[in-house]
PDB file of C-alpha atoms in Angstrom:
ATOM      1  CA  UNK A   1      78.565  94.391  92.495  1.00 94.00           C
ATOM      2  CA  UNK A   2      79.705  91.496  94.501  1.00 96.00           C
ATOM      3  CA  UNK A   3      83.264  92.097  94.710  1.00 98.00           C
ATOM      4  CA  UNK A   4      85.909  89.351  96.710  1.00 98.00           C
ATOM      5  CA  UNK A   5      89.333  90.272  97.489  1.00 97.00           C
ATOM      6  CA  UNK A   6      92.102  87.574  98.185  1.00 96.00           C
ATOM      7  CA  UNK A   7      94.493  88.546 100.857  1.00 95.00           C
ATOM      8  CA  UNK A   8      97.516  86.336 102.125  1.00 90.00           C
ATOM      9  CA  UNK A   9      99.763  86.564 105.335  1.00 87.00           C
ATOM     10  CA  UNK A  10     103.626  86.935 104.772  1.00 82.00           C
ATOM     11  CA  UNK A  11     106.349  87.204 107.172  1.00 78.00           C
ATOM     12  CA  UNK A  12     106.766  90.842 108.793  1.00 77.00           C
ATOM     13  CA  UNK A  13     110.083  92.235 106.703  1.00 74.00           C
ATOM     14  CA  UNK A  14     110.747  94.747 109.397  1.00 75.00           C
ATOM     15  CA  UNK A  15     111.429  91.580 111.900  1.00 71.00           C
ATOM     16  CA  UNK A  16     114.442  89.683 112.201  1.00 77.00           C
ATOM     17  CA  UNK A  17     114.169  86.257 110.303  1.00 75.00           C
ATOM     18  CA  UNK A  18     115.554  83.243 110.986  1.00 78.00           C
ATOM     19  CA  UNK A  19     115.843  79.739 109.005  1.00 80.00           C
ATOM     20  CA  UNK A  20     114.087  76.642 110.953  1.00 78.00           C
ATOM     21  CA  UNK A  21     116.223  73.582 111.545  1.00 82.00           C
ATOM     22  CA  UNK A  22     115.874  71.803 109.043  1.00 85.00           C
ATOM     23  CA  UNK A  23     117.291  75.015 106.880  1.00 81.00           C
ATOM     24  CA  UNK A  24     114.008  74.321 104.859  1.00 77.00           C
ATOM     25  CA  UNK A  25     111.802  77.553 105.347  1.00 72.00           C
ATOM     26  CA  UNK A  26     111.626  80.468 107.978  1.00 73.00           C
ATOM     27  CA  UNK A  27     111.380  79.223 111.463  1.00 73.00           C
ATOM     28  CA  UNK A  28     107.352  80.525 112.028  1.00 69.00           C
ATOM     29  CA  UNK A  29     107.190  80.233 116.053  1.00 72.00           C
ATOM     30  CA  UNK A  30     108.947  83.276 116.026  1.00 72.00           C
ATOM     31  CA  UNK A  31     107.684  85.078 113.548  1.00 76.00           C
ATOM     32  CA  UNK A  32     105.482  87.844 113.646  1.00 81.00           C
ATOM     33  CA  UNK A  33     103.163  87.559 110.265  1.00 84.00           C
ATOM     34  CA  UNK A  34     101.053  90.537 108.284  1.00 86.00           C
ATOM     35  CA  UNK A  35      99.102  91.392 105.608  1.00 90.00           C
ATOM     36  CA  UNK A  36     100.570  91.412 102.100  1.00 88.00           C
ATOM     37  CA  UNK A  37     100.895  95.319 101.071  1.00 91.00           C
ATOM     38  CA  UNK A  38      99.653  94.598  97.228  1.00 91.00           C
ATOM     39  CA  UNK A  39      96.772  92.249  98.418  1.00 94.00           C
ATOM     40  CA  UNK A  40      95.594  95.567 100.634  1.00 96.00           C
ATOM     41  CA  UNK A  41      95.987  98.000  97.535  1.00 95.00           C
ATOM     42  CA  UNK A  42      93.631  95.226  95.950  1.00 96.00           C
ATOM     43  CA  UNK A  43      91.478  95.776  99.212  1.00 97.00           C
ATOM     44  CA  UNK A  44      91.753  99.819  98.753  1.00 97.00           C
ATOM     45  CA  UNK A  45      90.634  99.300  95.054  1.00 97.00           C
ATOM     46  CA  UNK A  46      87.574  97.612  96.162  1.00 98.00           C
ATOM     47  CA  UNK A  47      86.331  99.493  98.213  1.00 98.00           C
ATOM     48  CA  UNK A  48      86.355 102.697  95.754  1.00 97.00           C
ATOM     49  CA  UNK A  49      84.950 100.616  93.383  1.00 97.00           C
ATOM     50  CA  UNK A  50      82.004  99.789  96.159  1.00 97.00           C
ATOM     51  CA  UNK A  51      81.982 103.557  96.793  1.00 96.00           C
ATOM     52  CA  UNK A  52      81.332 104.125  92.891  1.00 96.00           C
ATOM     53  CA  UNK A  53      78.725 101.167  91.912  1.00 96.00           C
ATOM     54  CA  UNK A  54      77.926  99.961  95.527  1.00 95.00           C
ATOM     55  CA  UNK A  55      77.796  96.161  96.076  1.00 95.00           C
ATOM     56  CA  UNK A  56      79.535  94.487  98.817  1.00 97.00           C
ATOM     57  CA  UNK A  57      83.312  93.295  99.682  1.00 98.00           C
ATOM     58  CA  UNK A  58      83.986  90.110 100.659  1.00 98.00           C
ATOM     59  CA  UNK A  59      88.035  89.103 101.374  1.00 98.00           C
ATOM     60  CA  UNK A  60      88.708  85.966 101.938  1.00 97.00           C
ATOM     61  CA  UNK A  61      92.062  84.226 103.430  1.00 94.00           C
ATOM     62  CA  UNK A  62      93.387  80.884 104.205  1.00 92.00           C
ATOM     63  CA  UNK A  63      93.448  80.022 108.302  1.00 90.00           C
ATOM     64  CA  UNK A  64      97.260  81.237 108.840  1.00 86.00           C
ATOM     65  CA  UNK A  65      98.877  82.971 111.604  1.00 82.00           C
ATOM     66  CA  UNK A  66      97.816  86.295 112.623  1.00 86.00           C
ATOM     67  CA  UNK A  67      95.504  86.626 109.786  1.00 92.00           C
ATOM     68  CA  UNK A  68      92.139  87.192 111.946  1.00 94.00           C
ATOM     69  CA  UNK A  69      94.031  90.752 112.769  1.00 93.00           C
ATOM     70  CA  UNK A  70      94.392  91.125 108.945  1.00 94.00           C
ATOM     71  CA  UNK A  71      90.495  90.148 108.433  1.00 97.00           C
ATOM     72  CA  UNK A  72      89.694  92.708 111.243  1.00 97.00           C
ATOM     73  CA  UNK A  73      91.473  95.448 109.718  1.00 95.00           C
ATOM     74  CA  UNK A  74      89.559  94.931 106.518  1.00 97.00           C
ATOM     75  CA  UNK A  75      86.859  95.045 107.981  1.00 97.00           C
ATOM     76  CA  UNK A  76      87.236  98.061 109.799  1.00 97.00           C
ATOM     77  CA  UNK A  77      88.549  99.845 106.680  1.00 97.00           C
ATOM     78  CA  UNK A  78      84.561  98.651 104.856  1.00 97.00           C
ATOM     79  CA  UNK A  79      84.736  95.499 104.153  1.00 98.00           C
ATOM     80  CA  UNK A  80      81.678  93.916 104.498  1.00 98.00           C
ATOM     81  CA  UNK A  81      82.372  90.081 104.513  1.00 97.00           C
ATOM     82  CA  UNK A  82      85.112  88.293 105.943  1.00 98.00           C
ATOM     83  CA  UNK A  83      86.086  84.370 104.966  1.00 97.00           C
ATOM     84  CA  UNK A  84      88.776  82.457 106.687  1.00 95.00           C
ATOM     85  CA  UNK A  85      88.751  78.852 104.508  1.00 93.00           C
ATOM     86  CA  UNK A  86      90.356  76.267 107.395  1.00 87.00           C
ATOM     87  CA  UNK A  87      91.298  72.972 106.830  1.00 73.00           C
ATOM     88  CA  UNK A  88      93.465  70.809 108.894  1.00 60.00           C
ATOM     89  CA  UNK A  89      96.775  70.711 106.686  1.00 64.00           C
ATOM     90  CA  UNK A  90      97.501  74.211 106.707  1.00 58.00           C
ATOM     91  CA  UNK A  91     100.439  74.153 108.878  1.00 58.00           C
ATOM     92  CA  UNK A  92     103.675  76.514 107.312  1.00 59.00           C
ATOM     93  CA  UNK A  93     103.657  77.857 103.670  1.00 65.00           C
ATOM     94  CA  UNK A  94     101.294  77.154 101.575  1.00 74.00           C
ATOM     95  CA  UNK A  95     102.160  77.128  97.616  1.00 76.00           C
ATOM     96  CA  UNK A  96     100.523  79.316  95.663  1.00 79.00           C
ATOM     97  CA  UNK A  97      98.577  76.427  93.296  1.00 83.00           C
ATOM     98  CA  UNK A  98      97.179  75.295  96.819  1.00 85.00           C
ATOM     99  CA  UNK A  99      96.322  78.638  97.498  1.00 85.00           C
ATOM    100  CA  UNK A 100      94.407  79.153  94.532  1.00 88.00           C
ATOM    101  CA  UNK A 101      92.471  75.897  94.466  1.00 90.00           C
ATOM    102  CA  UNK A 102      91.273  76.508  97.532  1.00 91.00           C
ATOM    103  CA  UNK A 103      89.951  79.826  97.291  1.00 93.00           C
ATOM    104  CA  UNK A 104      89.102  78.485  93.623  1.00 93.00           C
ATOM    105  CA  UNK A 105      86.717  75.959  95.240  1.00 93.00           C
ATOM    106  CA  UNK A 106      85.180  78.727  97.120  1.00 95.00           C
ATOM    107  CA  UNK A 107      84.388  80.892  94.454  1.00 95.00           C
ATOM    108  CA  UNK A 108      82.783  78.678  92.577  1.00 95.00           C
ATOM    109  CA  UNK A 109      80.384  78.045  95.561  1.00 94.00           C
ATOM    110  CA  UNK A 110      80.167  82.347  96.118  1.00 94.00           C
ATOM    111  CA  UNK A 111      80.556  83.391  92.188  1.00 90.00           C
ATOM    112  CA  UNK A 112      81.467  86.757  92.735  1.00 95.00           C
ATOM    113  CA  UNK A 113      81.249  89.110  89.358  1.00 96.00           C
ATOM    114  CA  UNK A 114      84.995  90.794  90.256  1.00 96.00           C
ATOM    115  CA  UNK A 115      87.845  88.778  91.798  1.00 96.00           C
ATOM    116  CA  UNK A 116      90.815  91.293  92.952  1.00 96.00           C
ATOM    117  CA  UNK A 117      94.286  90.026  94.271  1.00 92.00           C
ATOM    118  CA  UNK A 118      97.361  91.998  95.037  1.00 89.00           C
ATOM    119  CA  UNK A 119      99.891  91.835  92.114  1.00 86.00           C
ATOM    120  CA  UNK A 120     102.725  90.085  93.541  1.00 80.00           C
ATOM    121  CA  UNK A 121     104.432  89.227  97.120  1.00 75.00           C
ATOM    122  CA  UNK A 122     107.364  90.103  99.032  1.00 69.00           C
ATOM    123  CA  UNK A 123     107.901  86.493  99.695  1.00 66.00           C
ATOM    124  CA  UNK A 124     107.978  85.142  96.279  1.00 68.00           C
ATOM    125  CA  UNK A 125     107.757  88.188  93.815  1.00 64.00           C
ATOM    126  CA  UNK A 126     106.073  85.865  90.979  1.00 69.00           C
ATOM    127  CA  UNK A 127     102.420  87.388  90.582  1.00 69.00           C
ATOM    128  CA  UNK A 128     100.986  83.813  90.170  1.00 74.00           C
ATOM    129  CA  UNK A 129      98.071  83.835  92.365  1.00 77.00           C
ATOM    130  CA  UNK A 130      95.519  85.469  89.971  1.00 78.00           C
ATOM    131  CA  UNK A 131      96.950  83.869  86.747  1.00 78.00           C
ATOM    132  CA  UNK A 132      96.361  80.583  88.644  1.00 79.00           C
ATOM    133  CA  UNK A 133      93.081  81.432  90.227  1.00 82.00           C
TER     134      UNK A 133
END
């Protein structure tokens, strides 16, 4: 089973946070980023599943920062293919409709048989990325 799990970076919640200039968004020079915890229970559920049926685990993530230390970790919990989609525009937060077309665009290149994402975020508590994807 070819099995691809999304995974996103959010701002570490244990770090103190403070608004950019502008009073727009988070200022993110100073921020330290991580993995989202429910797109890494997605990651945990793949990997039984690949335990179970075999196949392979792919997660893929957009080019943000610190997110090559979230693809290594993944990789040393058994994933076996890691994707980091760049693009020149990916500077701050990226909406969650752009987030899904891109990776969209991807997996229609890749056409996994199981798509897993986590089931919300801290940062935005909607759930929309697999709806939209």
């Amino acid at each position: 089973m070819n099995i691809v799990v999304v995974v996103r970076q959010l701002a570490d919640l244990v770090e103190e946070l403070e608004v950019n200039a502008e009073g727009t968004d988070i200022d993110r020079d100073f921020v330290k980023f991580v993995a989202n915890e429910w797109d890494e229970a997605a990651l945990e559920e793949a990997l039984c599943l690949k335990e179970t049926v075999g196949g392979t685990v792919t997660v893929v993530a957009l080019d943000e920062p610190d997110v090559d230390q979230t693809l290594w970790t993944a990789a040393a919990k058994g994933a076996d293919r890691l994707v980091k989609l760049t693009g020149n525009d990916l500077d701050g937060w990226v909406r969650t409709r752009e987030r899904a077309a891109r990776v969209a665009a991807w997996l229609r290149d890749n056409e996994p048989e199981l798509v897993l994402t986590g089931v919300q975020a801290a940062d935005d508590l909607d759930g929309q990325t697999a709806g939209v994807l």
